[in-house]
Amino acid sequence: MMHFSLSDWLTLEVYRTFLVFVRVGAAFLLLPGFGEPFLPTQMRILAAFAVAVCVAPVVAGMPAALPNNLQMLLGVVAEAVTGTLLGTVSRTVISGVMLAGQVISQNVGLSNVFTAGLAIDETTSLGAMLYAGIVAILFASHGHYLILRSLADSYNLIPPGHFPEVSASARAVIAAGLRCFRSGGQLALPFLLLGLIFNASLAAVNRAMPALPVFMIANPALVMLGLYLLAATVPGLLGHGLEGWSDLPSLLRAAGSVSGG
């Protein structure tokens, strides 16, 4: 049985908590709601530290003794890589809503290539609005508990100080990307059909009356139709966008293979 002096125990406990803090802090840089650029850095650091203090005592597989300097450095880097992986998968899953907002804006005439984005991914105003709605519903429905629970459960998949297996991590990120593009395409489909039918009709009218400035007359109508369609479909857009969170644990489990050391 190993015995520690008080100073050794405190040093080991500090190192264990720091390992958890590195993983949680790296994830908080990218997690939806936690990793937004308008949040003060101090608040994110304090939130990550609070989560680390709560989670560290119950994490299994923590080092039983202080490693040497090289092993300590590798452990910290491994935790940073793991946290970044978890944040990337989570951010990619929810980015389908912003992708849909980008496509919708282009199809209803609300996009402007000269306008800077409003969200972390520099999306258009409409995409930022949908993303803000998703995040608000996520926190109002206590979905952030799923995020924190996934971070705590990640230690059952990737032990502290271990690098995630590269091929499994790549498959998880690719699966999240496919889910993002599929979700974005499904959410934007009604607006794609609206844009196709409307522009085909304008082409036919312009062919019949070449002297009529059809596009100048019809663009306000397209914006009005797009806004009415958006008002009718936005509850479904937000609800479908949140369904991706039900698949988040399975994607994280897919990334949960670890390397040999």
Tab-separated table of C-alpha atoms in Angstrom:
chain	number	residue	atom	x	y	z
A	1	MET	CA	0.000	0.000	0.000
A	2	MET	CA	1.376	3.375	-1.020
A	3	HIS	CA	1.674	6.205	1.517
A	4	PHE	CA	2.008	9.882	0.691
A	5	SER	CA	3.020	12.847	2.725
A	6	LEU	CA	0.602	15.777	2.742
A	7	SER	CA	2.702	17.736	0.254
A	8	ASP	CA	2.949	14.750	-2.114
A	9	TRP	CA	-0.803	14.130	-1.893
A	10	LEU	CA	-1.613	17.758	-2.589
A	11	THR	CA	0.765	17.837	-5.537
A	12	LEU	CA	-0.744	14.658	-6.992
A	13	GLU	CA	-4.295	15.948	-6.479
A	14	VAL	CA	-3.394	19.233	-8.145
A	15	TYR	CA	-1.955	17.353	-11.116
A	16	ARG	CA	-5.074	15.156	-11.400
A	17	THR	CA	-7.372	18.172	-11.270
A	18	PHE	CA	-5.206	19.973	-13.802
A	19	LEU	CA	-5.518	17.047	-16.230
A	20	VAL	CA	-9.303	17.243	-16.012
A	21	PHE	CA	-9.172	21.028	-16.330
A	22	VAL	CA	-7.145	20.793	-19.552
A	23	ARG	CA	-9.680	18.437	-21.176
A	24	VAL	CA	-12.705	20.439	-20.048
A	25	GLY	CA	-11.079	23.766	-20.881
A	26	ALA	CA	-10.134	22.639	-24.396
A	27	ALA	CA	-13.686	21.384	-24.953
A	28	PHE	CA	-15.153	24.664	-23.679
A	29	LEU	CA	-13.311	26.506	-26.447
A	30	LEU	CA	-15.557	24.813	-29.041
A	31	LEU	CA	-18.692	23.541	-27.294
A	32	PRO	CA	-21.943	25.249	-28.369
A	33	GLY	CA	-23.033	27.813	-25.818
A	34	PHE	CA	-19.791	27.546	-23.846
A	35	GLY	CA	-17.350	28.379	-26.633
A	36	GLU	CA	-18.944	31.490	-28.110
A	37	PRO	CA	-16.512	34.366	-28.775
A	38	PHE	CA	-18.677	36.930	-26.963
A	39	LEU	CA	-18.280	35.057	-23.657
A	40	PRO	CA	-15.464	36.514	-21.514
A	41	THR	CA	-12.433	34.266	-21.301
A	42	GLN	CA	-12.386	34.560	-17.518
A	43	MET	CA	-15.900	33.124	-17.280
A	44	ARG	CA	-14.991	30.164	-19.471
A	45	ILE	CA	-11.871	29.480	-17.393
A	46	LEU	CA	-13.843	29.668	-14.135
A	47	ALA	CA	-16.583	27.400	-15.526
A	48	ALA	CA	-14.013	24.852	-16.726
A	49	PHE	CA	-12.250	24.966	-13.356
A	50	ALA	CA	-15.530	24.451	-11.473
A	51	VAL	CA	-16.409	21.444	-13.640
A	52	ALA	CA	-12.884	20.036	-13.231
A	53	VAL	CA	-13.031	20.304	-9.433
A	54	CYS	CA	-16.384	18.486	-9.400
A	55	VAL	CA	-15.417	15.770	-11.886
A	56	ALA	CA	-11.805	15.020	-10.895
A	57	PRO	CA	-12.566	13.097	-7.636
A	58	VAL	CA	-14.768	10.550	-9.451
A	59	VAL	CA	-12.617	9.966	-12.538
A	60	ALA	CA	-11.247	6.439	-12.723
A	61	GLY	CA	-7.801	5.643	-14.040
A	62	MET	CA	-6.054	8.701	-12.650
A	63	PRO	CA	-2.256	8.472	-12.161
A	64	ALA	CA	-1.334	6.863	-8.832
A	65	ALA	CA	1.931	8.816	-8.661
A	66	LEU	CA	3.421	11.891	-10.222
A	67	PRO	CA	5.020	11.017	-13.587
A	68	ASN	CA	8.267	12.420	-14.832
A	69	ASN	CA	8.370	15.653	-16.775
A	70	LEU	CA	8.047	14.064	-20.229
A	71	GLN	CA	5.124	11.854	-19.224
A	72	MET	CA	3.474	14.827	-17.548
A	73	LEU	CA	3.818	16.889	-20.738
A	74	LEU	CA	2.452	14.060	-22.893
A	75	GLY	CA	-0.494	13.634	-20.522
A	76	VAL	CA	-1.387	17.321	-20.715
A	77	VAL	CA	-1.118	17.304	-24.525
A	78	ALA	CA	-3.269	14.158	-24.714
A	79	GLU	CA	-5.962	15.778	-22.564
A	80	ALA	CA	-5.912	18.902	-24.745
A	81	VAL	CA	-6.285	16.776	-27.899
A	82	THR	CA	-9.160	14.813	-26.356
A	83	GLY	CA	-10.986	17.965	-25.250
A	84	THR	CA	-10.555	19.493	-28.696
A	85	LEU	CA	-11.930	16.326	-30.287
A	86	LEU	CA	-15.030	16.360	-28.053
A	87	GLY	CA	-15.633	20.049	-28.727
A	88	THR	CA	-15.152	19.606	-32.482
A	89	VAL	CA	-17.650	16.747	-32.699
A	90	SER	CA	-20.225	18.676	-30.654
A	91	ARG	CA	-19.756	21.885	-32.651
A	92	THR	CA	-19.966	20.030	-35.977
A	93	VAL	CA	-23.222	18.294	-35.031
A	94	ILE	CA	-25.010	21.571	-34.323
A	95	SER	CA	-23.476	23.465	-37.252
A	96	GLY	CA	-26.097	21.983	-39.584
A	97	VAL	CA	-28.461	24.742	-38.426
A	98	MET	CA	-25.986	27.453	-39.451
A	99	LEU	CA	-25.424	25.695	-42.780
A	100	ALA	CA	-29.191	25.664	-43.324
A	101	GLY	CA	-29.365	29.367	-42.446
A	102	GLN	CA	-26.673	30.124	-45.034
A	103	VAL	CA	-28.550	28.234	-47.767
A	104	ILE	CA	-31.892	29.771	-46.772
A	105	SER	CA	-30.431	33.295	-46.872
A	106	GLN	CA	-29.076	32.752	-50.366
A	107	ASN	CA	-32.367	31.359	-51.669
A	108	VAL	CA	-34.650	34.064	-50.292
A	109	GLY	CA	-32.397	37.020	-51.084
A	110	LEU	CA	-31.304	37.830	-47.542
A	111	SER	CA	-27.587	37.135	-47.861
A	112	ASN	CA	-24.886	39.708	-48.477
A	113	VAL	CA	-21.334	38.617	-49.201
A	114	PHE	CA	-20.048	41.965	-47.935
A	115	THR	CA	-21.624	41.556	-44.480
A	116	ALA	CA	-19.519	40.086	-41.684
A	117	GLY	CA	-20.921	37.106	-39.829
A	118	LEU	CA	-22.343	37.239	-36.341
A	119	ALA	CA	-21.520	33.795	-34.932
A	120	ILE	CA	-18.352	31.824	-34.259
A	121	ASP	CA	-18.416	30.405	-37.801
A	122	GLU	CA	-18.948	33.825	-39.440
A	123	THR	CA	-22.360	32.774	-40.704
A	124	THR	CA	-25.017	35.115	-42.083
A	125	SER	CA	-27.493	36.966	-39.894
A	126	LEU	CA	-30.238	34.394	-40.500
A	127	GLY	CA	-27.936	31.502	-39.673
A	128	ALA	CA	-26.782	33.308	-36.531
A	129	MET	CA	-30.419	33.860	-35.524
A	130	LEU	CA	-31.238	30.148	-35.918
A	131	TYR	CA	-28.086	29.197	-34.039
A	132	ALA	CA	-28.951	31.586	-31.192
A	133	GLY	CA	-32.416	29.998	-31.024
A	134	ILE	CA	-30.904	26.503	-30.885
A	135	VAL	CA	-28.543	27.473	-28.057
A	136	ALA	CA	-31.340	29.207	-26.117
A	137	ILE	CA	-33.597	26.125	-26.389
A	138	LEU	CA	-30.656	23.897	-25.531
A	139	PHE	CA	-30.037	25.657	-22.223
A	140	ALA	CA	-33.735	26.190	-21.464
A	141	SER	CA	-34.392	22.453	-21.868
A	142	HIS	CA	-31.333	21.579	-19.725
A	143	GLY	CA	-29.517	20.211	-22.753
A	144	HIS	CA	-26.269	21.627	-21.397
A	145	TYR	CA	-26.412	18.878	-18.770
A	146	LEU	CA	-26.003	16.407	-21.639
A	147	ILE	CA	-22.852	18.274	-22.683
A	148	LEU	CA	-21.390	18.180	-19.171
A	149	ARG	CA	-22.420	14.538	-18.711
A	150	SER	CA	-20.744	13.631	-22.009
A	151	LEU	CA	-17.543	15.304	-20.805
A	152	ALA	CA	-17.640	13.310	-17.561
A	153	ASP	CA	-18.469	10.058	-19.376
A	154	SER	CA	-15.632	10.627	-21.832
A	155	TYR	CA	-13.220	9.362	-19.169
A	156	ASN	CA	-14.859	5.930	-19.435
A	157	LEU	CA	-13.976	5.956	-23.125
A	158	ILE	CA	-10.630	7.759	-23.160
A	159	PRO	CA	-8.731	7.406	-19.849
A	160	PRO	CA	-6.788	10.388	-18.504
A	161	GLY	CA	-3.453	10.951	-20.201
A	162	HIS	CA	-4.266	8.760	-23.237
A	163	PHE	CA	-4.460	9.963	-26.803
A	164	PRO	CA	-7.638	9.095	-28.728
A	165	GLU	CA	-7.169	6.504	-31.459
A	166	VAL	CA	-6.609	8.413	-34.700
A	167	SER	CA	-8.747	6.333	-37.052
A	168	ALA	CA	-11.691	6.182	-34.626
A	169	SER	CA	-11.474	9.927	-34.036
A	170	ALA	CA	-11.382	10.613	-37.773
A	171	ARG	CA	-14.438	8.410	-38.283
A	172	ALA	CA	-16.304	10.264	-35.523
A	173	VAL	CA	-15.485	13.687	-37.006
A	174	ILE	CA	-16.461	12.507	-40.512
A	175	ALA	CA	-19.726	11.060	-39.178
A	176	ALA	CA	-20.471	14.361	-37.427
A	177	GLY	CA	-19.709	16.249	-40.647
A	178	LEU	CA	-22.012	13.996	-42.672
A	179	ARG	CA	-24.739	14.502	-40.098
A	180	CYS	CA	-24.192	18.266	-40.281
A	181	PHE	CA	-24.505	18.434	-44.083
A	182	ARG	CA	-27.472	16.046	-44.164
A	183	SER	CA	-29.278	18.021	-41.474
A	184	GLY	CA	-28.512	21.339	-43.189
A	185	GLY	CA	-29.802	20.040	-46.520
A	186	GLN	CA	-32.998	18.675	-44.977
A	187	LEU	CA	-33.715	21.892	-43.095
A	188	ALA	CA	-33.112	24.069	-46.157
A	189	LEU	CA	-35.024	21.842	-48.623
A	190	PRO	CA	-38.311	23.850	-48.606
A	191	PHE	CA	-36.387	27.033	-49.357
A	192	LEU	CA	-34.383	25.332	-52.106
A	193	LEU	CA	-37.666	24.290	-53.733
A	194	LEU	CA	-39.047	27.823	-53.294
A	195	GLY	CA	-35.983	29.346	-54.934
A	196	LEU	CA	-36.058	26.821	-57.794
A	197	ILE	CA	-39.764	27.311	-58.573
A	198	PHE	CA	-39.608	31.082	-58.176
A	199	ASN	CA	-36.552	31.538	-60.386
A	200	ALA	CA	-37.917	29.157	-63.025
A	201	SER	CA	-41.145	31.188	-63.086
A	202	LEU	CA	-39.175	34.414	-63.413
A	203	ALA	CA	-37.191	32.954	-66.294
A	204	ALA	CA	-40.421	32.032	-68.095
A	205	VAL	CA	-41.907	35.516	-67.543
A	206	ASN	CA	-38.682	37.185	-68.672
A	207	ARG	CA	-38.665	35.017	-71.782
A	208	ALA	CA	-42.228	36.063	-72.586
A	209	MET	CA	-41.690	39.783	-71.810
A	210	PRO	CA	-38.002	40.652	-72.295
A	211	ALA	CA	-38.574	44.398	-71.762
A	212	LEU	CA	-40.074	43.904	-68.282
A	213	PRO	CA	-37.547	44.253	-65.381
A	214	VAL	CA	-38.798	41.049	-63.755
A	215	PHE	CA	-36.028	40.558	-61.241
A	216	MET	CA	-36.315	44.100	-59.916
A	217	ILE	CA	-40.057	43.638	-59.419
A	218	ALA	CA	-39.943	40.058	-58.133
A	219	ASN	CA	-37.097	40.255	-55.620
A	220	PRO	CA	-39.255	41.906	-52.901
A	221	ALA	CA	-41.891	39.207	-53.506
A	222	LEU	CA	-39.244	36.506	-53.056
A	223	VAL	CA	-38.125	38.053	-49.759
A	224	MET	CA	-41.739	38.231	-48.535
A	225	LEU	CA	-42.450	34.618	-49.506
A	226	GLY	CA	-39.207	33.507	-47.874
A	227	LEU	CA	-40.027	35.302	-44.616
A	228	TYR	CA	-43.530	33.801	-44.511
A	229	LEU	CA	-42.107	30.336	-45.149
A	230	LEU	CA	-39.451	30.905	-42.505
A	231	ALA	CA	-42.073	31.964	-39.940
A	232	ALA	CA	-44.042	28.783	-40.696
A	233	THR	CA	-41.067	26.425	-40.543
A	234	VAL	CA	-38.784	27.881	-37.862
A	235	PRO	CA	-40.255	25.748	-35.007
A	236	GLY	CA	-39.576	22.626	-37.056
A	237	LEU	CA	-36.118	23.906	-37.984
A	238	LEU	CA	-35.155	24.385	-34.355
A	239	GLY	CA	-36.730	21.108	-33.224
A	240	HIS	CA	-35.015	19.097	-35.955
A	241	GLY	CA	-31.735	20.871	-35.270
A	242	LEU	CA	-31.846	19.750	-31.630
A	243	GLU	CA	-32.403	16.113	-32.602
A	244	GLY	CA	-28.715	15.865	-33.437
A	245	TRP	CA	-27.930	16.030	-29.728
A	246	SER	CA	-29.604	12.655	-29.186
A	247	ASP	CA	-26.899	11.136	-31.400
A	248	LEU	CA	-24.032	12.981	-29.712
A	249	PRO	CA	-23.222	10.217	-27.164
A	250	SER	CA	-22.989	7.621	-29.946
A	251	LEU	CA	-20.597	9.844	-31.912
A	252	LEU	CA	-18.450	10.335	-28.816
A	253	ARG	CA	-18.423	6.584	-28.220
A	254	ALA	CA	-17.210	6.170	-31.791
A	255	ALA	CA	-14.270	8.380	-30.909
A	256	GLY	CA	-13.676	6.528	-27.664
A	257	SER	CA	-10.999	4.093	-28.725
A	258	VAL	CA	-7.618	4.859	-27.161
A	259	SER	CA	-4.094	4.275	-28.228
A	260	GLY	CA	-1.909	1.832	-26.488
A	261	GLY	CA	-0.350	4.220	-24.039
